[in-house]
Structures are given as C-alpha cells and as structure tokens.
Coordinates of C-alpha atoms (C1' of nucleotides) in Angstrom, one line a residue:
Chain A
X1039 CA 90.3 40.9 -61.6
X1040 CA 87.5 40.6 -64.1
X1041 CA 89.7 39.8 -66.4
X1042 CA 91.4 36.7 -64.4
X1043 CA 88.0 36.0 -63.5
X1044 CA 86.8 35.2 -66.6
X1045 CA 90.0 33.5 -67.9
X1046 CA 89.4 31.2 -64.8
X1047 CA 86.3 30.0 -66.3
X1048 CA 87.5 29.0 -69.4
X1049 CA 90.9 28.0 -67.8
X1050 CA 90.2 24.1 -69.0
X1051 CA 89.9 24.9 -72.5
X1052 CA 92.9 26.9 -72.4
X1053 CA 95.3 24.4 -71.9
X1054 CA 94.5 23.3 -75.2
X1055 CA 93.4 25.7 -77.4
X1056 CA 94.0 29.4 -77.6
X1057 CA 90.0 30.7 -78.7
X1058 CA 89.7 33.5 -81.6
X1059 CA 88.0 35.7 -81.3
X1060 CA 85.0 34.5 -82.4
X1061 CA 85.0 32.0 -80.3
X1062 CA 85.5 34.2 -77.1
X1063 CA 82.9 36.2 -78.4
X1064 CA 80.5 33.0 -78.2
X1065 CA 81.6 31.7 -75.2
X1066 CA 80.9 35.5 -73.7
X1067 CA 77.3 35.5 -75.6
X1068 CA 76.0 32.4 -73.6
X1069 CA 73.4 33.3 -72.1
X1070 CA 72.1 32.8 -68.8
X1071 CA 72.7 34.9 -65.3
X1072 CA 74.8 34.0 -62.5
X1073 CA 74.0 32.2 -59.6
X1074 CA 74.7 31.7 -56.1
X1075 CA 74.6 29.6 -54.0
X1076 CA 75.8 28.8 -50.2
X1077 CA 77.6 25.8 -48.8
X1078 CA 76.2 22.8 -48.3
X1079 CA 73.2 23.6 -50.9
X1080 CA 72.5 21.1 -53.7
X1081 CA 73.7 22.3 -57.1
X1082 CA 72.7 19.6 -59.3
X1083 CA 71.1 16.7 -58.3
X1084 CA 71.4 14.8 -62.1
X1085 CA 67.9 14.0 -61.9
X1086 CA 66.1 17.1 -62.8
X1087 CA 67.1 16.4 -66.5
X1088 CA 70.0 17.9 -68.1
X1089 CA 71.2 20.3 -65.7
X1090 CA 74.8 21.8 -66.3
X1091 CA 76.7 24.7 -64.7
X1092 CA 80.4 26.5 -64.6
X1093 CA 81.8 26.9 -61.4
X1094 CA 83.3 30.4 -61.6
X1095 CA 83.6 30.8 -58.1
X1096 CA 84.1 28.7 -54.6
X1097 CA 84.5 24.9 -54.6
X1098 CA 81.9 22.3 -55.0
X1099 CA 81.7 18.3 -54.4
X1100 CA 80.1 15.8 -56.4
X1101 CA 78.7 12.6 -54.4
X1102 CA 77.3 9.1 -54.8
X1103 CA 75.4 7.6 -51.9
X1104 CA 76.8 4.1 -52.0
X1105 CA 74.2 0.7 -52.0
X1106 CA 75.2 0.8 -48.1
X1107 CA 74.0 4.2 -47.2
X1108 CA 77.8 6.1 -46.9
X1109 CA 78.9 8.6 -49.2
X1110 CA 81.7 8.8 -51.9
X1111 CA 82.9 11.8 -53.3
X1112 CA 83.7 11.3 -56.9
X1113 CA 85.4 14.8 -57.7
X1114 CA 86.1 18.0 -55.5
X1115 CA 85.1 21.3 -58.4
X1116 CA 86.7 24.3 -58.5
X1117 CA 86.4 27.2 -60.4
X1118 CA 86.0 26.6 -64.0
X1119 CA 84.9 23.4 -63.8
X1120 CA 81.7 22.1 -65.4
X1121 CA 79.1 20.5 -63.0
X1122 CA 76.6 17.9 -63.8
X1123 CA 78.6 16.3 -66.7
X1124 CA 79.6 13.6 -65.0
X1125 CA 76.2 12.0 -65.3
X1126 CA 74.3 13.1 -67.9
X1127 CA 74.4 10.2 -69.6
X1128 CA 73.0 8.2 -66.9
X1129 CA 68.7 7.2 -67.3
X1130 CA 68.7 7.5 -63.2
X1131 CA 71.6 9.1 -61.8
X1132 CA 72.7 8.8 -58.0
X1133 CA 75.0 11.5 -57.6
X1134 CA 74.5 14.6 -56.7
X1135 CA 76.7 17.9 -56.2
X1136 CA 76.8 20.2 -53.5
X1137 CA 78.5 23.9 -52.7
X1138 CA 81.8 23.2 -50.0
X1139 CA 81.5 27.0 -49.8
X1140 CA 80.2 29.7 -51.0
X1141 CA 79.1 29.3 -54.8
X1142 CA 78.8 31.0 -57.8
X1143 CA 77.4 29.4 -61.2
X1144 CA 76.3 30.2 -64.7
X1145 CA 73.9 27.9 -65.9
X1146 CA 74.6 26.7 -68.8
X1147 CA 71.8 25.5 -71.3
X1148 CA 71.1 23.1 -73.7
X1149 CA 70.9 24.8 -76.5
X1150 CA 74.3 26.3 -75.9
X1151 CA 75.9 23.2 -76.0
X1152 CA 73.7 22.2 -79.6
X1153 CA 74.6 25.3 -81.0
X1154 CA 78.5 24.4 -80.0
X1155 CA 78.5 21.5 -81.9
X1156 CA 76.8 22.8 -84.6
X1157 CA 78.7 25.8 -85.3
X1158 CA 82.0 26.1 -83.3
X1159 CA 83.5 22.6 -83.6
X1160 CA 86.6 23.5 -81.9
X1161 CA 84.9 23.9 -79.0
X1162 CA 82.9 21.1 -79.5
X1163 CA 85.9 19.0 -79.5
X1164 CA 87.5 20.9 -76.9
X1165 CA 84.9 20.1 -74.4
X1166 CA 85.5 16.4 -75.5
X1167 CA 89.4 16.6 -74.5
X1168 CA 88.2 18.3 -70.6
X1169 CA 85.8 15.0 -70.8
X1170 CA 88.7 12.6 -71.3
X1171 CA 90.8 15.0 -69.0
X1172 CA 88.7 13.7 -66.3
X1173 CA 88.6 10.5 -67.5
X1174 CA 92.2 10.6 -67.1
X1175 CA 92.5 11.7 -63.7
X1176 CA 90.0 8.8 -62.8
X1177 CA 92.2 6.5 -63.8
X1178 CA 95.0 7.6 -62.3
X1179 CA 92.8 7.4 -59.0
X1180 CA 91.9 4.2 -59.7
X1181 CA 95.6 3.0 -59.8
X1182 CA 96.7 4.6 -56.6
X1183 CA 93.9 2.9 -55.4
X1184 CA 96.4 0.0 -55.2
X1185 CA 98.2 1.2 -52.7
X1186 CA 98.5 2.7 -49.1
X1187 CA 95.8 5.3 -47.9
X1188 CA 98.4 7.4 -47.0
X1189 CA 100.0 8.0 -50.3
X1190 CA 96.5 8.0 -51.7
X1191 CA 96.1 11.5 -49.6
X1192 CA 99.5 12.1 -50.8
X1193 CA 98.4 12.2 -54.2
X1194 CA 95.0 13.9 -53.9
X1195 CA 96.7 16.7 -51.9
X1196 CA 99.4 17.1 -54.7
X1197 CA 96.5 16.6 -57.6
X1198 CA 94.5 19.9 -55.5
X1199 CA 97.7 21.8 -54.8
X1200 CA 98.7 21.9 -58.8
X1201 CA 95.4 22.9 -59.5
X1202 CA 95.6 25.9 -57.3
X1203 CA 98.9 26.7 -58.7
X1204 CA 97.4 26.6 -61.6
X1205 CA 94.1 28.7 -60.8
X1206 CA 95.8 31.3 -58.2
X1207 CA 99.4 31.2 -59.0
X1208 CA 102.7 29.7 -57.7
X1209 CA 101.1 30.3 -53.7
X1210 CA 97.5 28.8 -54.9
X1211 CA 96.2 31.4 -52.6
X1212 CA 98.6 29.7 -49.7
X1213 CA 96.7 26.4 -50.5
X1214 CA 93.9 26.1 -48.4
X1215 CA 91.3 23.0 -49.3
X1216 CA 87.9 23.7 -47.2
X1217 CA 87.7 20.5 -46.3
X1218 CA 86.3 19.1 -43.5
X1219 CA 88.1 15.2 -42.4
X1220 CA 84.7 13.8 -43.0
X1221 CA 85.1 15.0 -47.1
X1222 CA 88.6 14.0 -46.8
X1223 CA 87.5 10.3 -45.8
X1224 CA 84.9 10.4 -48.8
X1225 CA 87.4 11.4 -51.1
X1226 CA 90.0 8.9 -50.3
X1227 CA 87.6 6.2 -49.3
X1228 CA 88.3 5.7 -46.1
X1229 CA 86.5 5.8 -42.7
X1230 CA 86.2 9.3 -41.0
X1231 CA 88.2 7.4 -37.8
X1232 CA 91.6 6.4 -40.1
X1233 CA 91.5 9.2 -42.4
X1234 CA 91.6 11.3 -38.8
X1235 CA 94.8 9.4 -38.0
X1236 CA 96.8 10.2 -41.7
X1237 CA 95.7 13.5 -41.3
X1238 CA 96.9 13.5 -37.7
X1239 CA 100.3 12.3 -38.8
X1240 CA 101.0 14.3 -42.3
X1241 CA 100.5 17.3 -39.7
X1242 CA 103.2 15.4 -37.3
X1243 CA 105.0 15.1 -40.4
X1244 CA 104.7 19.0 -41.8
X1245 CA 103.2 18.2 -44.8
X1246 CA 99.9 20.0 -44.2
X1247 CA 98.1 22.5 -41.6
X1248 CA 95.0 21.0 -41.0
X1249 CA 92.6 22.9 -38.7
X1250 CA 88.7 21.7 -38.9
X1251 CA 87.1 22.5 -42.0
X1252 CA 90.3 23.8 -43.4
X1253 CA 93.5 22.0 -44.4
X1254 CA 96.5 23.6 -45.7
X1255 CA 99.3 22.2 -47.8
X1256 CA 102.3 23.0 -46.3
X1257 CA 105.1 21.2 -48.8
X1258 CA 103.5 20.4 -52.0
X1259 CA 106.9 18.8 -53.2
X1260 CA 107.2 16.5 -51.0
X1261 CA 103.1 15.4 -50.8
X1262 CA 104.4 14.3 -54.8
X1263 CA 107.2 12.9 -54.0
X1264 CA 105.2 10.8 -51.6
X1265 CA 102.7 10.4 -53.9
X1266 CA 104.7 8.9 -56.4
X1267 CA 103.1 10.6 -59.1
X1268 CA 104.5 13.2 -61.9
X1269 CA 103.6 16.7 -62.4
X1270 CA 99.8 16.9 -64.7
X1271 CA 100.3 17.7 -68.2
X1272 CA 98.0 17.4 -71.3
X1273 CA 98.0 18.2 -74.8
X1274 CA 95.5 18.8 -77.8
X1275 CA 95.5 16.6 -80.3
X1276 CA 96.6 17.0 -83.9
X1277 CA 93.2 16.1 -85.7
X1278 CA 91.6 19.5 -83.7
X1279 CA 89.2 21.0 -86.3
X1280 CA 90.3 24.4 -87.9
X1281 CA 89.1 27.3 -85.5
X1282 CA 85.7 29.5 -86.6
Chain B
X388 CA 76.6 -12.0 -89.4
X389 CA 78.0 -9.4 -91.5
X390 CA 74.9 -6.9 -90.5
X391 CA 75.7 -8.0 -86.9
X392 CA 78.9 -7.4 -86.9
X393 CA 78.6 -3.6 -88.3
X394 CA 75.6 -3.2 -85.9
X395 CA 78.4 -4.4 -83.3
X396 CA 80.9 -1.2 -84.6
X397 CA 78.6 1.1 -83.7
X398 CA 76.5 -0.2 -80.6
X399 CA 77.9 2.4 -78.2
X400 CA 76.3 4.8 -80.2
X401 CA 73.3 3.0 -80.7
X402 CA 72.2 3.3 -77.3
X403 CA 72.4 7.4 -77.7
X404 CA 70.9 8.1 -81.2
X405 CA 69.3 6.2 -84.2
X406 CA 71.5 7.5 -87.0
X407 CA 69.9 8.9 -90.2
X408 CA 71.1 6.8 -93.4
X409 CA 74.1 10.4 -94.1
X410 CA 75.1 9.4 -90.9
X411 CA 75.5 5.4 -91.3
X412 CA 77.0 6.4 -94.8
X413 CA 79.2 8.4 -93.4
X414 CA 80.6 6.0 -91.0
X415 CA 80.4 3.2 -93.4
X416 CA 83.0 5.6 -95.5
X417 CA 85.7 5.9 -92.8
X418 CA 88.7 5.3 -94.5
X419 CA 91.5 2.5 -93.3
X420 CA 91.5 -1.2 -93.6
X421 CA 91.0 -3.6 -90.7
X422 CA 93.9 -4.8 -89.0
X423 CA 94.6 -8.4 -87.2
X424 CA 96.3 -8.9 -83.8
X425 CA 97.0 -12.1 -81.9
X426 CA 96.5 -12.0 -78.3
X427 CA 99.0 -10.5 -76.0
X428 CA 100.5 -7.7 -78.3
X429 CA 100.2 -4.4 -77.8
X430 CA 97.9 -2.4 -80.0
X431 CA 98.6 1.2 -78.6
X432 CA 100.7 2.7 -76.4
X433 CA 99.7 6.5 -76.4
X434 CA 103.0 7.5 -77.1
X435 CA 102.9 7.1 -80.7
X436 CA 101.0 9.7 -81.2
X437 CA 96.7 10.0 -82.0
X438 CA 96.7 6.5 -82.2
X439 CA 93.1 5.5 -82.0
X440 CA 91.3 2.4 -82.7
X441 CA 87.7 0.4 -83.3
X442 CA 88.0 -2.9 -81.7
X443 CA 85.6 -4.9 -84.3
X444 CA 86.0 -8.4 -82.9
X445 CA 87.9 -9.9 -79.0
X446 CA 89.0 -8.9 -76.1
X447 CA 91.6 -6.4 -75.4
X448 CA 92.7 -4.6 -72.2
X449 CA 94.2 -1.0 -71.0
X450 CA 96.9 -1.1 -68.2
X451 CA 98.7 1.2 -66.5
X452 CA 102.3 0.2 -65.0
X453 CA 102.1 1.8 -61.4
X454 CA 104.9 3.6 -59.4
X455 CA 105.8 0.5 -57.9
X456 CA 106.3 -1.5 -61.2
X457 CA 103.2 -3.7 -61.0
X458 CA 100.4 -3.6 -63.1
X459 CA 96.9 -2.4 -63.1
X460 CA 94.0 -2.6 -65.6
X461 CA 91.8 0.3 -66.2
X462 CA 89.0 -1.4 -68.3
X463 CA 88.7 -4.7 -70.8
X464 CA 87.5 -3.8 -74.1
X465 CA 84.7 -5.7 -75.8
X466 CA 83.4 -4.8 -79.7
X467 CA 82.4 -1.6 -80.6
X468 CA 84.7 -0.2 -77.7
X469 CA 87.3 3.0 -78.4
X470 CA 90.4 2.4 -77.8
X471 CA 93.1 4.7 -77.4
X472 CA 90.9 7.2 -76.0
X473 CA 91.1 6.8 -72.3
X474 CA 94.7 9.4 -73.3
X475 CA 94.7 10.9 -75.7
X476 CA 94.7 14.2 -74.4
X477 CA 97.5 13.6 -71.7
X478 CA 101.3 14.5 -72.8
X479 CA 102.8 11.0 -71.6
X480 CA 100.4 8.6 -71.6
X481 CA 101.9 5.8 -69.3
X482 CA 98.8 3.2 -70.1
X483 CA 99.1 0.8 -72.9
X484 CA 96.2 -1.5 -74.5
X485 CA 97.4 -4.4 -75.7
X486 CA 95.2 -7.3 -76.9
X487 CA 93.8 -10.7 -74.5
X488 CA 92.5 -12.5 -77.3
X489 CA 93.0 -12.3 -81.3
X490 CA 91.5 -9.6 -82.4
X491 CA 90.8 -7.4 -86.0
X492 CA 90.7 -3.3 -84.9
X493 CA 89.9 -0.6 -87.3
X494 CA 92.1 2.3 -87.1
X495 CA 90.4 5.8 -86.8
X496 CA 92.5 8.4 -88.3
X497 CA 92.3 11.8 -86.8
X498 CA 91.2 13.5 -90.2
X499 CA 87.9 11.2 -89.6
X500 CA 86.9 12.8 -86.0
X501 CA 87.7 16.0 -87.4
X502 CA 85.1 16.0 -90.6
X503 CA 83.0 14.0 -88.1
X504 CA 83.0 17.2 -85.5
X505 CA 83.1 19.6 -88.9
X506 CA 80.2 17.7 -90.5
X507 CA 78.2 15.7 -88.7
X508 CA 77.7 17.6 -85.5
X509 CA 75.6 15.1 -83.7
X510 CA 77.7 12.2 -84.1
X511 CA 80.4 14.1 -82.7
X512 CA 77.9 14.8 -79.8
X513 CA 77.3 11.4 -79.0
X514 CA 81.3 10.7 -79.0
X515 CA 81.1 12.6 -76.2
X516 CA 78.1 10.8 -74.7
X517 CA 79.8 7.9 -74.5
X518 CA 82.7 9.2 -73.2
X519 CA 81.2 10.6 -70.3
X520 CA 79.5 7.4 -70.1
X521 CA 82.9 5.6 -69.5
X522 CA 83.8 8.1 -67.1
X523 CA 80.2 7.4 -64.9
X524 CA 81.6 3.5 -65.1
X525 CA 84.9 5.0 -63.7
X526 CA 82.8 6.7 -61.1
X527 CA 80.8 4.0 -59.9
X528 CA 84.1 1.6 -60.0
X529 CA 85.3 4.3 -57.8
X530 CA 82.8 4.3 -54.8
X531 CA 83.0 0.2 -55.4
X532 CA 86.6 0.6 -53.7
X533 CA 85.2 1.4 -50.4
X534 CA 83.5 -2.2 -50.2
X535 CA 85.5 -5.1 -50.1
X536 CA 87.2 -7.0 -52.9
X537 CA 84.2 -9.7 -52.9
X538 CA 81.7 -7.3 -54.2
X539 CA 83.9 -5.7 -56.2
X540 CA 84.7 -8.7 -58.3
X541 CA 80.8 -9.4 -58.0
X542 CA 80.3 -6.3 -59.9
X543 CA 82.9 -6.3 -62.4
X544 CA 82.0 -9.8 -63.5
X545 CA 78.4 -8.3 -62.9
X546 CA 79.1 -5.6 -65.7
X547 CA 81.0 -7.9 -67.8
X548 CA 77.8 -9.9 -68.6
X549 CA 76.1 -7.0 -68.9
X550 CA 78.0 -6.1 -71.9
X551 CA 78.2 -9.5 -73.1
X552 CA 74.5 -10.0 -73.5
X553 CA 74.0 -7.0 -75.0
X554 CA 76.6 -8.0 -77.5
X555 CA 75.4 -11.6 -77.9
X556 CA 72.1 -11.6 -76.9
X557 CA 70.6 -13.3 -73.6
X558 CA 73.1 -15.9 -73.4
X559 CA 76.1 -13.6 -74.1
X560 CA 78.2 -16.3 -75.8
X561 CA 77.6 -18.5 -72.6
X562 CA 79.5 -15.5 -71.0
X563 CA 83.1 -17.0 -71.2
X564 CA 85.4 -14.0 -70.5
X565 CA 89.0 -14.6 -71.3
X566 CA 91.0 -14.0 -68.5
X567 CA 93.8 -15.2 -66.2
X568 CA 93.6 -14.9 -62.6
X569 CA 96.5 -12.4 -63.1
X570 CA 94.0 -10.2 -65.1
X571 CA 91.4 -10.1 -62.9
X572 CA 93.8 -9.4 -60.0
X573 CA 95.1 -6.3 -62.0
X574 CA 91.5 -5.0 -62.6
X575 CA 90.0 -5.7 -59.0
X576 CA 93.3 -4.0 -58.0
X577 CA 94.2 -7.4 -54.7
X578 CA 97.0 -9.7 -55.4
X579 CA 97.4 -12.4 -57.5
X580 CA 96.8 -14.4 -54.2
X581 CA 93.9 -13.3 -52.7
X582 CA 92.1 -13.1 -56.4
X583 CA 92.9 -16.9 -56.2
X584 CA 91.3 -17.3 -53.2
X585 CA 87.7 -15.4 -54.5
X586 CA 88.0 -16.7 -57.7
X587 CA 88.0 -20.4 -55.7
X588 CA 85.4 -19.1 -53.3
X589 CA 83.1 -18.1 -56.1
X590 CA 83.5 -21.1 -57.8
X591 CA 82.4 -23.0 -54.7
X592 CA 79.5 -21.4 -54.4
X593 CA 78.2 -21.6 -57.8
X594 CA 78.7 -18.1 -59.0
X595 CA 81.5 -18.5 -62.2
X596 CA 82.8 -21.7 -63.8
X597 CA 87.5 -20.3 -64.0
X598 CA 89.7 -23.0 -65.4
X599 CA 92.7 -21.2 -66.4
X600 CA 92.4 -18.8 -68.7
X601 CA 88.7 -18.8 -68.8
X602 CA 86.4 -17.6 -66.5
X603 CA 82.5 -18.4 -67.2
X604 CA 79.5 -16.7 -65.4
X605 CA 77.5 -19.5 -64.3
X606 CA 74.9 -16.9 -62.4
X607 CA 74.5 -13.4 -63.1
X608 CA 71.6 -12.7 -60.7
X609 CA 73.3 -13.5 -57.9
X610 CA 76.3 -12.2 -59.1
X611 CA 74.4 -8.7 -59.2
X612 CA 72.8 -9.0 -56.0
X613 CA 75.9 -9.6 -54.0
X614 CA 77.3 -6.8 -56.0
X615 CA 74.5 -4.3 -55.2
X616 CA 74.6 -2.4 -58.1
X617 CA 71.4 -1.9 -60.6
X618 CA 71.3 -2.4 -64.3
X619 CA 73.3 0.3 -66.3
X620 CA 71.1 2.2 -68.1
X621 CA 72.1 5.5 -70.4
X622 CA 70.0 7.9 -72.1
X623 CA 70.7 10.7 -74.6
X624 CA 70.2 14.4 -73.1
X625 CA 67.6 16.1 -74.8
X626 CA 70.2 19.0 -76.5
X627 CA 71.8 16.7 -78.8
X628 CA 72.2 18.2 -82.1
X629 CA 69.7 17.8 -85.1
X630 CA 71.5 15.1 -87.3
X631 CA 72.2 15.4 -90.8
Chain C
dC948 C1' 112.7 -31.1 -72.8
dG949 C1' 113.5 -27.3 -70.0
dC950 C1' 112.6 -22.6 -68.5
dG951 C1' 109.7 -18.8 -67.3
dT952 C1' 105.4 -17.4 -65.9
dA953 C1' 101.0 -18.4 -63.6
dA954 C1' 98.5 -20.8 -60.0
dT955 C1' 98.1 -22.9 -55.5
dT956 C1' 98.5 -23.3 -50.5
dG957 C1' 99.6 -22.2 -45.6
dA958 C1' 101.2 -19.1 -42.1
dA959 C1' 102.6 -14.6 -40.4
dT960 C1' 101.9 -9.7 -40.7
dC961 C1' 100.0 -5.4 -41.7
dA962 C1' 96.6 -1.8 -43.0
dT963 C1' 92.3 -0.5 -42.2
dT964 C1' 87.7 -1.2 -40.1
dT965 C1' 84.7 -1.7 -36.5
dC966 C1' 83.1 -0.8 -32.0
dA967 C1' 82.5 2.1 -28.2
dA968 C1' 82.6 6.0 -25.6
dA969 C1' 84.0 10.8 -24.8
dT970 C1' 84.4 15.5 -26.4
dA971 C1' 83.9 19.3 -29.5
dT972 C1' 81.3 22.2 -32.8
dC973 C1' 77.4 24.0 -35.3
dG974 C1' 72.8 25.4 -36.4
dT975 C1' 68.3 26.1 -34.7
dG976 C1' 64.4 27.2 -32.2
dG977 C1' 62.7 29.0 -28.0
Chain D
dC754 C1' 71.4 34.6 -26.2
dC755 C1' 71.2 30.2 -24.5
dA756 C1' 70.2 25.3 -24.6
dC757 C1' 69.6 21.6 -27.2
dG758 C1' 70.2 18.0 -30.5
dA759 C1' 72.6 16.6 -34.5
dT760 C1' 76.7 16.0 -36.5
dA761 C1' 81.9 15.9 -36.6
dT762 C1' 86.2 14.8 -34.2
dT763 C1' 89.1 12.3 -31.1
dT764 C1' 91.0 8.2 -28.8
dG765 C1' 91.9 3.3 -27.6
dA766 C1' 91.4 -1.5 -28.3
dA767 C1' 89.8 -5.6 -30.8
dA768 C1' 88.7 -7.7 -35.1
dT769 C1' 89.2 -8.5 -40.1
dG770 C1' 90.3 -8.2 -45.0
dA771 C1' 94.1 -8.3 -47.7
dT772 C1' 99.1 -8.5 -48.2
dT773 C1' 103.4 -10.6 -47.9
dC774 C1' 106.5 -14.3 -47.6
dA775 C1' 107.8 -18.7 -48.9
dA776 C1' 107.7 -22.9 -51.0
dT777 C1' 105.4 -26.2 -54.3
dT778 C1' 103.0 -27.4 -58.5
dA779 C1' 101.1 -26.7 -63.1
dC780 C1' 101.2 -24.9 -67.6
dG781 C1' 102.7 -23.0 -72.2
dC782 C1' 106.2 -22.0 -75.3
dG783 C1' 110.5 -22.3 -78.0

DNA sequence: CGCGTAATTGAATCATTTCAAATATCGTGG
DNA sequence: CCACGATATTTGAAATGATTCAATTACGCG
C-alpha cells in the first residue's frame, strides 16, 4: 500500500523515465508535510504566488470563472497529478482549484523545483514532457470540441476511465468519477439542463451508472468506441539528458 | 533588422527572463542552418521522430485531422514560436504543421535541449514557462467554447493582434493575417459556411478588412471588447533558476 | 483553358440553449 | 433534530445558433 502509494505520485514521470536511485532518493527528500484538505475547499487559487502541490490522494478540479459569471472546468486531477501548474505563468490568473473529495497534498516548493533543474536534469526535463502531456490532451479536447456533446462525454468518460485503469488497475476501483451533473456540464461545456439529458440517455443506453454525485462507467469500450478516439499512449523523447 | 530579427528568435523567452550574455551565446551557438519553406508544405508531422523547429520568419499552422476526416487547427504559429512541440511526447502524433506563408525555420536538434537542460538550467526552466504558457492559451480557448462562435472569433483575432504588435510594434504590420476562410473555420472549430457568414458580418460592421486570403484587423478594441477577454499578460515565478 | 478547391447564398434541419416551474438534496443555525 | 434557505436536479416547450444540403460563382494552378 505504501508502496503503490508512493508509485502513484510519481506515476506521470514513470511513463517515461524509470528514476535511479538517486533520483528517487530526491524526489523522496523534498521536503514539505502533507496536507489535507476536504471537498469543496480551495487548493490553490493561482493568485497567492507560486503555489504548487501533488495530489497523492482524492480528486481535485481546476476552474475558470468565464467573463459571464459561469464556470468552466479546465481539468479534473487525480492522484499524482501536479496542481497549480497550469497557471503559473499567468501575471493575474483566474482559475482556481478545488478538492471534489476528500484531499491529500504535499506542497511542493520553489526551491525544489530550482534545485531540479539545477542538479537533476532528467527530471527537469521530465516535468517538461507531463507539461506537454497536458498540452496534448488539451488539444485533443479542443478537436472533439467539433463535434456532438454526446461523444464529447464519450471521450471524457473514456479519457477518466484509462486513467483509472491506469492508477487502480484493470477495474479502476470499479470506475467511479465523483461527479456531480453540474461538474459534468463544466467539463464538457454544456448547460447543467442538456448535460442532464446525455447523462439521462448513456444510463438508458448502459454505458454508465450515474447516481448523484457519483457516476460509474459501466462499458469503457464502447464509451471509446463512441468517442472515436484511440487508446493514450506517450513516449520519452530521444534527446532525454543522461540520468544523475 | 538583423538585431530584430534575432530579438524575434527568442521573444518568448524574453518575456520570462533577461538572459546573461553565456546564455545569448549559447543560443547564438545552436548548431543547424536555416531552412526555407513555401507556403502550404508541411514542415513536421511528428511521426518522423524529435522533429522540432524555430519558426524565424511567416506564418505556419498545426492541424489535427479529426475522426471524421475534417480538419481542425490547434494554433497559428508566428516568429519565435516552437514548433513541433505541441507532440512530442505522444507515440502517434496525428497533428501536422505545415506552413500558410513562406517561411525560413531553424531546426533544433535534440542534442541542443539536452546540453541546454545539462547546462544552462534556467533556460531550460523557462522552456517550460512558456510551455505552460501555451497550455493557459489552450485553457482559456477552452472555456471560450462555451460562448458562441462570434466571440470566439472576436478573441482569436483579438489574440492574434496581440501577438502581432508585440512582434511588429503598435501597428503590428497593419495586422494582415494570412488566412483563408477555410482556416479560420478550422481554428474557430464552425463550418466553412457559417465562418463566411461572421467573417461577412464582421466586415460589415467595421471590425476586420477579409478579401480572400487576407484578413486585416481594422479595430482591435472592439474586437477585444466583444471578446471579453483582458490583455495576456505572463510573468516568471520567482523559483526560476540562477542563470549562468 | 480547364479542373479542383474555396467562397457565396438561401432554405431546411438539428443540436443545444433558454425559460420556467416543480422537486429533491444538502448544510446550517436555531 | 428540525426547519429553512441555498443549491442541484428534473421536465417540458419555445427559441436560437450552427449545421447540412444543394446549387452557383470565383479563383488559382498546371
């Protein structure tokens, strides 16, 4: 359990590097303790200056409140993902990200990240490839944004499932998203009153279980196959500095 | 012109970090000679491998070909832009970049990022600035899709002429974009035929000047305001390394 | 010159929103 | 522990933004 735990958290960098040891060793030395946090609490608001944090446990959501007031969810977080990344670059930043359950963090400084750079390229560089990762995955969103809501859900359902696979094995935990319909319209950017009606009929349809606050994926294959999309895959590139 | 057009290379960094006179050699020493493209070919595919490239001087644009066969552009490139990045990391890359006007690229080979990651720690940190700050322009193009197609294209062309006057100064070049109605279709992500009929209804009221192939901004204020969106503005976080 | 691709236009259709009103659920203070 | 208010869900019907279809015209290239 600790064990899985702590390969969770550095889950992202494993699909493309495999750390020495010295560079477990660092990413065990960072320092900082854990935190927790309970849903619906405000993790990182980007404005309070460079805060960053690993999820290692629970699920997270970061949002932008839109010109007209409504919210869009950028990215749902889970475990081993990096929070307040997104928008460090940005002089006034206007998302925020908040716990969908309970939460727990490590902090993660700074300094940490200077002395990555400095002295542990590879990781340096990793953390570069987990940026364009998500780049990535953005733009994949923004094609299926071309076509039907429905097979937009499709894809973001597929997208979550594959990362639970991933994260909890072949069942992904039996693939439950705590998502409430609201999220689920703020993800896929549509209102909470149409977003109730694909939800409505994927359940018709035996694709998902969806119960409030908690939806199920019930047949991951064929939430791709209406998706369109192909399975997630990613690879390190050749120029990766030598290893410390 | 020639101090320009270097200054140009490296604006994306400019806007993170002043580099130190190691670092400007440094980059001055990057090895490869410039190469010319005509408009319409294809400068990288991501299949071939770490292909990745400076765009010196024109326009290019990344594309994905969707499920359904049609086409849809991630982002136009100006000067100074990356490309190749956007997928590097992802096994099959199914985006290409290919080039809207003539253009002159400098290749980047992946020896260069490593020694730049190996050696000059803080130039490698700001890589990653401004790839997370292409992925907070993928974020807020992202909550853009839950307004209509009007203020999208308002803020596209809105961004656009952002870039272009920081390129070209207050007049950006008189702000001519090169662009088919086609184009602009792909990147607002409507048909051909509605993008014809915004295109026309922004012309009519004074917004852009379009004769094929050509699209000017005739006002960027307004452009802005029916867009919604503030001025992009980055800023460097306060761990970036010490430079060299 | 002729052919393929891009632009134009109008009309019908469809996906999604908006509006409105009822019901359910949750957290909170009394 | 209950009542209350705030927020989420549900449902139907009307309105709208955007697509699709179809047919015509313009342009660029070999």
């Amino acid at each position: 359990m600790a064990y899985s735990r702590e390969r969770r958290a550095i889950l992202r960098l494993l699909s493309f590097i495999h750390p020495t040891p010295a560079e477990i060793e660092f990413l065990r030395s960072v320092p900082g303790h854990e935190v927790q946090a309970k849903a619906n609490e405000i993790l990182c608001t980007g404005e309070e200056g460079d805060a960053l944090y690993l999820l290692l446990d629970g699920w997270a959501a970061n949002a932008v409140i839109s010109v007209d007031g409504d919210e869009r969810i950028n990215a749902i977080n889970l475990p081993g993902d990096m929070l307040g990344m997104a928008s460090f670059v940005m002089a006034s930043p206007f998302d925020r990200t908040y716990a969908l359950t309970a939460v727990t963090l490590r902090p993660i400084q700074g300094a940490t990240l200077r002395k990555m750079f400095e002295q542990f390229p590879r990781l340096a560089a990793t953390i570069l490839l987990v940026a364009q990762e998500e780049r990535a995955v953005k733009n994949e969103w923004n094609s299926l944004h071309a076509l039907t809501a429905e097979r937009r859900l499709a894809g973001f359902l597929f997208r979550i499932g594959e990362r639970l696979e991933k994260l909890d094995g072949p069942s992904g935990s039996r693939m439950v998203i705590p998502l409430r319909q609201k999220h689920v319209a703020e993800v896929i950017g549509v209102t909470p009153v149409y977003i109730h009606r694909l939800i409505h009929q994927f359940q018709q349809e035996g694709l998902i279980d969806y119960e409030r606050g908690t939806l199920r994926i019930a047949d991951l294959d064929r939430l791709q196959a209406l998706s369109g999309l192909t399975r997630w895959q990613v690879v390190a590139p050749r120029w990766l500095p030598e290893p410390v």
